[in-house]
Amino acid sequence: MQKLIRSLLLGFGSSKSSSPPPAAAASIAGTSEKQSKKRKSSGNKFDMDQCFEVGLKSSERVATKLMEALKKEVNNEVKPAKRMRMFTKWNSRIEDMLIKDISKQYPTHLFITKNRHKNREAVSLTDDPTWFIDPLGSKTNFVHGFPYANINLAFWLLKKPRFGIVWNPLQDECYTTRTGFGSFMNVNTLQVSNCRKLSEALVMCEARTKATFDSKEIRKIAHQVNELRSLGSSSMSMCMVAQGYADAYIDFNCGSWDMSATMLLVREAGGVVCDPSLKPLDLMSRRVLCAATQELAEELAAVLAFSEEKDAPKLSEVPQLDETVQKLGLGEKRNTKETGKTQSKYQEREGLDKKPKEFSRPRMVYVLPKLTTEFQSPSMKFSGYPKAAPTDRRKFVRSYPTDPNLPGQGSIF
């Protein structure tokens, strides 16, 4: 499968139309493959084919090892607590393996990773060659076995995406994309849908917490779209848009490592990726809007109706308690005895009738009758109640009623 992916994304020219690979093109021109490679390396200072090959091989090796570990754990019936320890272990291991493999070939390249750059405000994108890594996205999905966890790897140069690789190890799916070459899932070409109306669109969104689920932006579009869906993974949701399974996606709290590969995947599949205000996407911001068509993106942005940074959605609009109060379980709780006293005093002062106390009903206990073969109704003979085996078969058969309209007239013989 990986040979087919490499053949699709290596050496096919800068356009999406099919063209011969480097070896065939060199033979047609009357030159050898080595000479064509020398001319290519001399003309370009940076070999993008080799860079893509390094990223694909490294991500393939990491995903294969993770899938082998998952198969062993599945056979042993892993509990969620052990899966959490497994996630913590592999989350750091995958990141270290990817950085080590890539640094061997490109020691001067920069890395922006999820584990090493959790403080997103301190991260800045430069013109230098930069790799974005999300070692194992969607912790909750991975722990619960929900098959939408991902390994993201993207390469940017001069502040523009060059290629992206997204692995879903739980379903053995590999999404690959490269600027000017199109988008693929394994060896299948991806194409977005042709949805142009918001009322007909299936929109993906992320409702990770109660605050995001109750946010005003989601409430705005809830009654405007056809359906809303949430996968719990920003990268996999954008992959659904690129495949044409969903028509649009919005998120207001995603990282650069979530969008770095999938934004190129959607664009190469024919979609639109921008800021929710229809401005060019800022990779270091926390919000993104991607849609299948430009008309759908404009209608969705009009419903959201904000353009300035001050109007950006606030994820924590609901007032939260202090951490110590939450841990101790303390909150604004009223004493039921005190409230009862104040209510009775108020009723006496206003001359209101006191609410009569509700009487307690006796608990009813249902006792099943003792079942015997002598006094059973026709319907009881075929129920699930335990009954003794008949001593005489003829006597047992004669006890059946002859009227076919009565219930329980089937024969067990």
Coordinates of C-alpha atoms in Angstrom, one line a residue:
M1 CA 0.0 0.0 0.0
Q2 CA 2.8 2.4 0.9
K3 CA 4.5 1.8 -2.5
L4 CA 1.3 2.9 -4.2
I5 CA 1.1 6.0 -2.0
R6 CA 4.7 6.9 -2.8
S7 CA 4.1 6.4 -6.5
L8 CA 1.1 8.7 -6.3
L9 CA 2.8 11.5 -4.5
L10 CA 6.4 11.3 -5.7
G11 CA 7.6 12.8 -9.0
F12 CA 4.2 13.3 -10.7
G13 CA 4.9 16.9 -11.6
S14 CA 3.3 20.1 -10.1
S15 CA -0.2 19.6 -11.5
K16 CA -2.9 17.1 -10.4
S17 CA -3.1 15.6 -13.9
S18 CA -1.3 12.3 -14.3
S19 CA 2.3 12.4 -15.7
P20 CA 5.0 9.8 -16.0
P21 CA 7.3 9.1 -13.0
P22 CA 10.9 10.4 -13.0
A23 CA 12.4 7.2 -14.4
A24 CA 9.9 7.0 -17.3
A25 CA 10.3 10.7 -18.0
A26 CA 14.1 10.4 -18.1
S27 CA 14.0 7.4 -20.5
I28 CA 11.6 9.3 -22.8
A29 CA 13.9 12.3 -22.9
G30 CA 16.9 10.1 -23.7
T31 CA 18.7 10.6 -20.4
S32 CA 19.4 8.2 -17.6
E33 CA 17.7 8.4 -14.2
K34 CA 20.9 9.4 -12.4
Q35 CA 21.5 12.3 -14.8
S36 CA 17.9 13.5 -14.3
K37 CA 18.4 13.4 -10.5
K38 CA 21.7 15.3 -10.7
R39 CA 20.0 18.1 -12.8
K40 CA 17.1 18.2 -10.4
S41 CA 19.3 18.5 -7.3
S42 CA 21.5 21.1 -9.0
G43 CA 18.6 23.2 -10.0
N44 CA 16.8 23.1 -6.6
K45 CA 18.5 23.6 -3.3
F46 CA 15.8 21.6 -1.5
D47 CA 14.7 18.1 -2.6
M48 CA 11.0 18.0 -1.6
D49 CA 10.6 14.4 -2.9
Q50 CA 13.3 13.2 -0.5
C51 CA 11.8 15.2 2.4
F52 CA 8.4 13.6 1.8
E53 CA 10.0 10.2 1.6
V54 CA 11.7 10.7 5.0
G55 CA 8.4 11.9 6.6
L56 CA 6.4 9.0 5.2
K57 CA 8.9 6.3 6.2
S58 CA 9.2 7.7 9.7
S59 CA 5.5 8.0 10.3
E60 CA 4.9 4.6 8.8
R61 CA 7.4 3.0 11.1
V62 CA 5.9 4.7 14.2
A63 CA 2.3 3.8 13.2
T64 CA 3.3 0.2 12.6
K65 CA 4.8 -0.2 16.0
L66 CA 1.8 1.5 17.7
M67 CA -0.6 -0.9 15.8
E68 CA 1.5 -3.9 16.9
A69 CA 1.3 -2.8 20.5
L70 CA -2.5 -2.2 20.2
K71 CA -3.0 -5.7 18.8
K72 CA -1.3 -7.2 21.8
E73 CA -3.3 -5.1 24.3
V74 CA -6.6 -5.9 22.5
N75 CA -5.9 -9.7 22.9
N76 CA -5.3 -9.2 26.6
E77 CA -8.6 -7.2 27.1
V78 CA -7.1 -4.0 28.3
K79 CA -9.0 -1.9 30.8
P80 CA -9.4 1.9 30.4
A81 CA -6.9 2.6 33.2
K82 CA -4.2 0.6 31.5
R83 CA -5.1 2.2 28.2
M84 CA -4.4 5.6 29.8
R85 CA -1.0 4.5 30.8
M86 CA -0.4 3.2 27.3
F87 CA -1.4 6.5 25.8
T88 CA 1.0 8.4 28.1
K89 CA 3.8 6.1 27.2
W90 CA 3.2 6.2 23.4
N91 CA 2.4 9.9 23.3
S92 CA 5.9 10.8 24.3
R93 CA 7.6 7.8 22.5
I94 CA 6.1 8.6 19.1
E95 CA 7.1 12.3 19.3
D96 CA 10.7 11.3 20.2
M97 CA 10.9 8.7 17.4
L98 CA 9.7 11.1 14.8
I99 CA 12.1 13.9 15.8
K100 CA 15.0 11.5 16.0
D101 CA 14.4 10.0 12.5
I102 CA 13.9 13.4 10.9
S103 CA 16.8 15.1 12.6
K104 CA 19.2 12.4 11.2
Q105 CA 18.4 13.6 7.7
Y106 CA 17.7 17.3 8.5
P107 CA 19.6 18.4 11.7
T108 CA 18.9 22.1 11.1
H109 CA 15.1 21.8 10.7
L110 CA 12.8 23.2 13.4
F111 CA 10.0 21.3 15.2
I112 CA 6.7 22.5 16.7
T113 CA 5.1 19.7 18.7
K114 CA 2.2 19.3 20.9
N115 CA 4.1 18.0 24.0
R116 CA 7.0 20.5 23.8
H117 CA 5.0 23.6 22.9
K118 CA 1.9 23.4 25.1
N119 CA 2.0 27.2 25.6
R120 CA 0.8 28.2 22.2
E121 CA 1.4 31.9 22.7
A122 CA 5.2 31.2 22.8
V123 CA 5.2 29.5 19.4
S124 CA 6.0 31.5 16.3
L125 CA 6.2 30.3 12.7
T126 CA 9.2 31.4 10.6
D127 CA 10.4 30.9 7.1
D128 CA 12.7 28.1 8.1
P129 CA 11.8 24.5 7.4
T130 CA 9.5 23.5 10.2
W131 CA 7.9 20.2 11.1
F132 CA 4.6 20.0 13.0
I133 CA 4.0 16.9 15.1
D134 CA 0.9 15.8 17.0
P135 CA 2.1 12.4 18.3
L136 CA -1.2 10.9 19.3
G137 CA -4.2 13.2 19.0
S138 CA -7.5 12.8 20.9
K139 CA -6.6 11.1 24.2
T140 CA -10.2 10.4 25.2
N141 CA -10.9 8.6 21.9
F142 CA -7.8 6.5 22.3
V143 CA -8.5 5.5 25.9
H144 CA -12.1 4.5 25.2
G145 CA -11.3 2.7 21.9
F146 CA -13.3 5.2 19.8
P147 CA -11.7 4.7 16.4
Y148 CA -10.7 8.3 15.7
A149 CA -7.2 8.9 17.1
N150 CA -4.5 10.2 14.8
I151 CA -0.8 10.8 14.3
N152 CA -0.2 14.1 12.5
L153 CA 3.0 15.1 10.6
A154 CA 3.3 18.2 8.4
F155 CA 6.1 20.1 6.8
W156 CA 6.1 23.8 6.2
L157 CA 8.5 26.0 4.3
L158 CA 8.4 29.8 3.9
K159 CA 5.3 29.8 6.0
K160 CA 3.4 27.6 3.5
P161 CA 2.4 23.9 3.8
R162 CA 4.3 21.5 1.5
F163 CA 2.9 18.2 2.6
G164 CA 1.0 16.5 5.4
I165 CA 0.5 12.9 6.7
V166 CA -2.3 11.8 9.0
W167 CA -2.4 8.3 10.4
N168 CA -5.4 6.7 12.1
P169 CA -3.9 3.7 13.7
L170 CA -7.2 2.4 15.1
Q171 CA -8.6 1.9 11.6
D172 CA -5.2 1.6 9.7
E173 CA -5.9 4.6 7.5
C174 CA -3.2 6.9 6.1
Y175 CA -4.2 10.3 4.7
T176 CA -1.5 11.9 2.6
T177 CA -1.4 15.2 0.7
R178 CA 1.2 17.4 -1.0
T179 CA 0.9 20.8 -2.6
G180 CA -0.2 20.4 -6.2
F181 CA -0.5 16.6 -6.1
G182 CA -4.0 16.2 -4.5
S183 CA -5.2 14.3 -1.4
F184 CA -5.4 10.6 -0.8
M185 CA -6.7 8.2 1.8
N186 CA -4.4 5.1 1.4
V187 CA -4.6 5.0 -2.5
N188 CA -8.0 6.5 -3.0
T189 CA -8.3 10.1 -4.2
L190 CA -10.2 12.5 -2.0
Q191 CA -12.8 15.0 -3.2
V192 CA -15.0 17.3 -1.1
S193 CA -18.8 17.4 -1.5
N194 CA -20.7 19.9 -3.7
C195 CA -22.9 21.3 -0.9
R196 CA -23.6 25.0 -1.3
K197 CA -26.4 25.6 1.2
L198 CA -26.1 25.6 5.0
S199 CA -29.6 24.2 5.4
E200 CA -28.4 21.0 3.6
A201 CA -25.0 20.8 5.2
L202 CA -23.7 18.3 7.7
V203 CA -21.4 20.4 9.9
M204 CA -18.7 19.0 12.1
C205 CA -17.9 20.8 15.4
E206 CA -16.1 20.1 18.6
A207 CA -18.0 20.0 21.9
R208 CA -15.2 18.8 24.2
T209 CA -16.6 20.4 27.3
K210 CA -19.9 21.9 28.5
A211 CA -18.5 25.4 27.9
T212 CA -17.8 24.7 24.2
F213 CA -21.1 22.8 23.8
D214 CA -23.1 25.8 25.2
S215 CA -21.0 28.4 23.3
K216 CA -23.0 31.0 21.5
E217 CA -21.3 30.1 18.1
I218 CA -22.6 26.5 18.2
R219 CA -26.1 27.7 19.3
K220 CA -26.1 30.1 16.3
I221 CA -25.6 27.4 13.7
A222 CA -27.6 24.6 15.5
H223 CA -30.9 25.7 13.9
Q224 CA -29.4 26.7 10.6
V225 CA -27.7 23.5 9.5
N226 CA -29.1 20.1 8.5
E227 CA -27.2 18.1 11.2
L228 CA -24.3 18.6 13.6
R229 CA -21.7 16.0 14.4
S230 CA -18.7 15.8 16.7
L231 CA -15.9 13.2 16.6
G232 CA -13.7 14.6 19.4
S233 CA -10.7 15.0 17.0
S234 CA -10.0 18.2 15.0
S235 CA -7.8 16.4 12.5
M236 CA -10.2 13.6 11.8
S237 CA -13.1 16.0 11.5
M238 CA -11.3 17.9 8.8
C239 CA -10.4 14.6 7.1
M240 CA -14.2 13.9 7.0
V241 CA -14.6 17.1 5.1
A242 CA -11.9 16.2 2.7
Q243 CA -13.5 12.8 2.0
G244 CA -16.9 14.4 1.4
Y245 CA -18.5 12.7 4.3
A246 CA -19.1 16.1 6.0
D247 CA -19.6 19.5 4.4
A248 CA -18.1 21.9 6.8
Y249 CA -16.1 22.1 10.1
I250 CA -15.6 24.8 12.7
D251 CA -13.4 24.9 15.7
F252 CA -12.4 27.6 18.1
N253 CA -9.8 25.8 20.3
C254 CA -7.5 23.8 18.0
G255 CA -3.7 23.8 17.9
S256 CA -1.4 24.5 15.0
W257 CA -0.4 20.8 15.0
D258 CA -4.1 19.9 14.4
M259 CA -4.5 22.1 11.3
S260 CA -1.0 22.0 9.8
A261 CA -1.6 18.8 7.8
T262 CA -5.4 18.7 7.4
M263 CA -5.8 22.2 6.1
L264 CA -3.7 21.2 3.1
L265 CA -5.6 18.0 2.8
V266 CA -8.9 19.9 2.5
R267 CA -7.5 22.4 0.1
E268 CA -6.0 19.8 -2.2
A269 CA -9.4 17.9 -2.1
G270 CA -11.1 21.1 -3.5
G271 CA -12.3 22.6 -0.2
V272 CA -11.9 26.0 1.4
V273 CA -10.0 26.6 4.7
C274 CA -10.0 30.1 6.3
D275 CA -10.6 32.0 9.5
P276 CA -14.3 32.1 10.7
S277 CA -14.2 35.8 9.7
L278 CA -13.3 34.7 6.1
K279 CA -9.8 36.2 6.5
P280 CA -6.8 34.1 5.6
L281 CA -6.1 31.4 8.1
D282 CA -3.6 32.2 10.9
L283 CA -2.1 28.8 11.8
M284 CA -1.1 30.0 15.2
S285 CA -4.7 31.1 16.1
R286 CA -7.1 28.7 17.8
R287 CA -9.9 28.8 15.3
V288 CA -10.6 27.5 11.8
L289 CA -13.4 27.2 9.3
C290 CA -13.3 24.7 6.5
A291 CA -16.1 24.1 4.0
A292 CA -16.6 22.1 0.8
T293 CA -17.5 25.2 -1.3
Q294 CA -16.9 29.0 -1.1
E295 CA -20.7 29.6 -0.9
L296 CA -21.1 27.4 2.1
A297 CA -18.1 29.0 3.8
E298 CA -19.5 32.5 3.3
E299 CA -23.0 31.5 4.5
L300 CA -21.5 29.8 7.6
A301 CA -19.4 32.9 8.4
A302 CA -22.4 35.1 8.0
V303 CA -24.3 33.1 10.6
L304 CA -21.4 33.3 13.0
A305 CA -21.2 37.1 12.3
F306 CA -18.0 38.2 13.9
S307 CA -14.9 39.6 12.3
E308 CA -12.8 41.2 15.0
E309 CA -10.5 39.5 17.5
K310 CA -12.5 40.9 20.4
D311 CA -15.6 39.2 19.0
A312 CA -13.8 35.8 19.0
P313 CA -15.7 33.1 21.0
K314 CA -14.9 32.8 24.6
L315 CA -14.9 29.1 25.7
S316 CA -15.4 29.8 29.4
E317 CA -18.4 32.0 29.5
V318 CA -19.9 30.1 32.4
P319 CA -18.4 31.2 35.7
Q320 CA -16.3 28.4 37.2
L321 CA -15.7 27.6 40.9
D322 CA -12.3 27.8 42.4
E323 CA -10.2 24.6 42.2
T324 CA -10.2 24.1 46.0
V325 CA -14.0 24.5 46.0
Q326 CA -14.4 22.0 43.2
K327 CA -12.1 19.4 44.9
L328 CA -13.9 19.7 48.3
G329 CA -17.3 19.6 46.6
L330 CA -18.2 23.0 48.1
G331 CA -20.6 25.3 46.3
E332 CA -23.6 27.5 46.8
K333 CA -25.7 24.9 48.7
R334 CA -28.6 25.9 50.8
N335 CA -29.4 24.4 54.2
T336 CA -32.7 22.6 53.8
K337 CA -33.6 23.0 57.5
E338 CA -33.0 26.7 57.4
T339 CA -35.0 27.2 54.2
G340 CA -37.8 25.1 55.7
K341 CA -38.0 27.3 58.8
T342 CA -38.0 30.6 56.9
Q343 CA -40.7 29.3 54.6
S344 CA -43.0 28.2 57.5
K345 CA -42.5 31.6 59.2
Y346 CA -43.4 33.4 55.9
Q347 CA -46.5 31.3 55.6
E348 CA -47.7 32.0 59.1
R349 CA -47.1 35.8 58.7
E350 CA -48.9 35.9 55.3
G351 CA -51.7 33.7 56.6
L352 CA -51.1 31.0 54.0
D353 CA -52.0 27.4 54.5
K354 CA -49.2 25.1 55.3
K355 CA -48.4 22.4 52.7
P356 CA -49.7 19.1 54.0
K357 CA -47.0 16.4 54.5
E358 CA -47.0 13.7 51.9
F359 CA -47.9 10.3 53.4
S360 CA -45.5 7.5 52.7
R361 CA -47.0 4.6 50.7
P362 CA -46.3 1.1 51.9
R363 CA -43.9 -0.7 49.7
M364 CA -45.6 -3.4 47.7
V365 CA -43.9 -6.7 47.3
Y366 CA -44.9 -9.0 44.4
V367 CA -44.8 -12.7 45.2
L368 CA -44.9 -15.2 42.3
P369 CA -47.3 -18.1 42.8
K370 CA -46.0 -21.6 43.2
L371 CA -46.0 -23.3 39.9
T372 CA -47.1 -26.9 39.5
T373 CA -48.0 -29.1 36.6
E374 CA -51.5 -29.7 37.8
F375 CA -52.9 -26.1 38.1
Q376 CA -51.2 -24.2 35.3
S377 CA -53.0 -21.9 32.9
P378 CA -52.4 -22.4 29.2
S379 CA -50.4 -19.1 29.0
M380 CA -48.1 -20.1 31.9
K381 CA -47.0 -23.4 30.3
F382 CA -45.0 -21.5 27.6
S383 CA -43.6 -18.7 29.7
G384 CA -40.1 -18.5 31.1
Y385 CA -41.1 -19.5 34.6
P386 CA -39.5 -22.7 35.9
K387 CA -41.8 -25.7 36.0
A388 CA -41.4 -29.3 37.0
A389 CA -41.1 -32.0 34.2
P390 CA -44.3 -34.1 33.7
T391 CA -44.3 -37.6 35.0
D392 CA -46.7 -39.0 32.4
R393 CA -46.5 -37.7 28.9
R394 CA -50.0 -38.8 27.9
K395 CA -51.6 -37.1 30.9
F396 CA -49.6 -33.9 30.2
V397 CA -50.7 -33.8 26.5
R398 CA -54.4 -34.4 27.4
S399 CA -54.4 -31.5 29.8
Y400 CA -54.0 -29.1 26.9
P401 CA -57.3 -27.3 25.9
T402 CA -58.8 -28.0 22.6
D403 CA -59.9 -24.5 21.7
P404 CA -57.4 -23.1 19.2
N405 CA -58.4 -19.5 20.1
L406 CA -57.0 -19.7 23.6
P407 CA -53.4 -18.4 24.2
G408 CA -50.6 -20.8 24.6
Q409 CA -51.8 -23.4 22.1
G410 CA -48.5 -24.3 20.6
S411 CA -47.0 -27.8 20.9
I412 CA -43.6 -28.4 22.3
F413 CA -43.4 -32.0 20.9

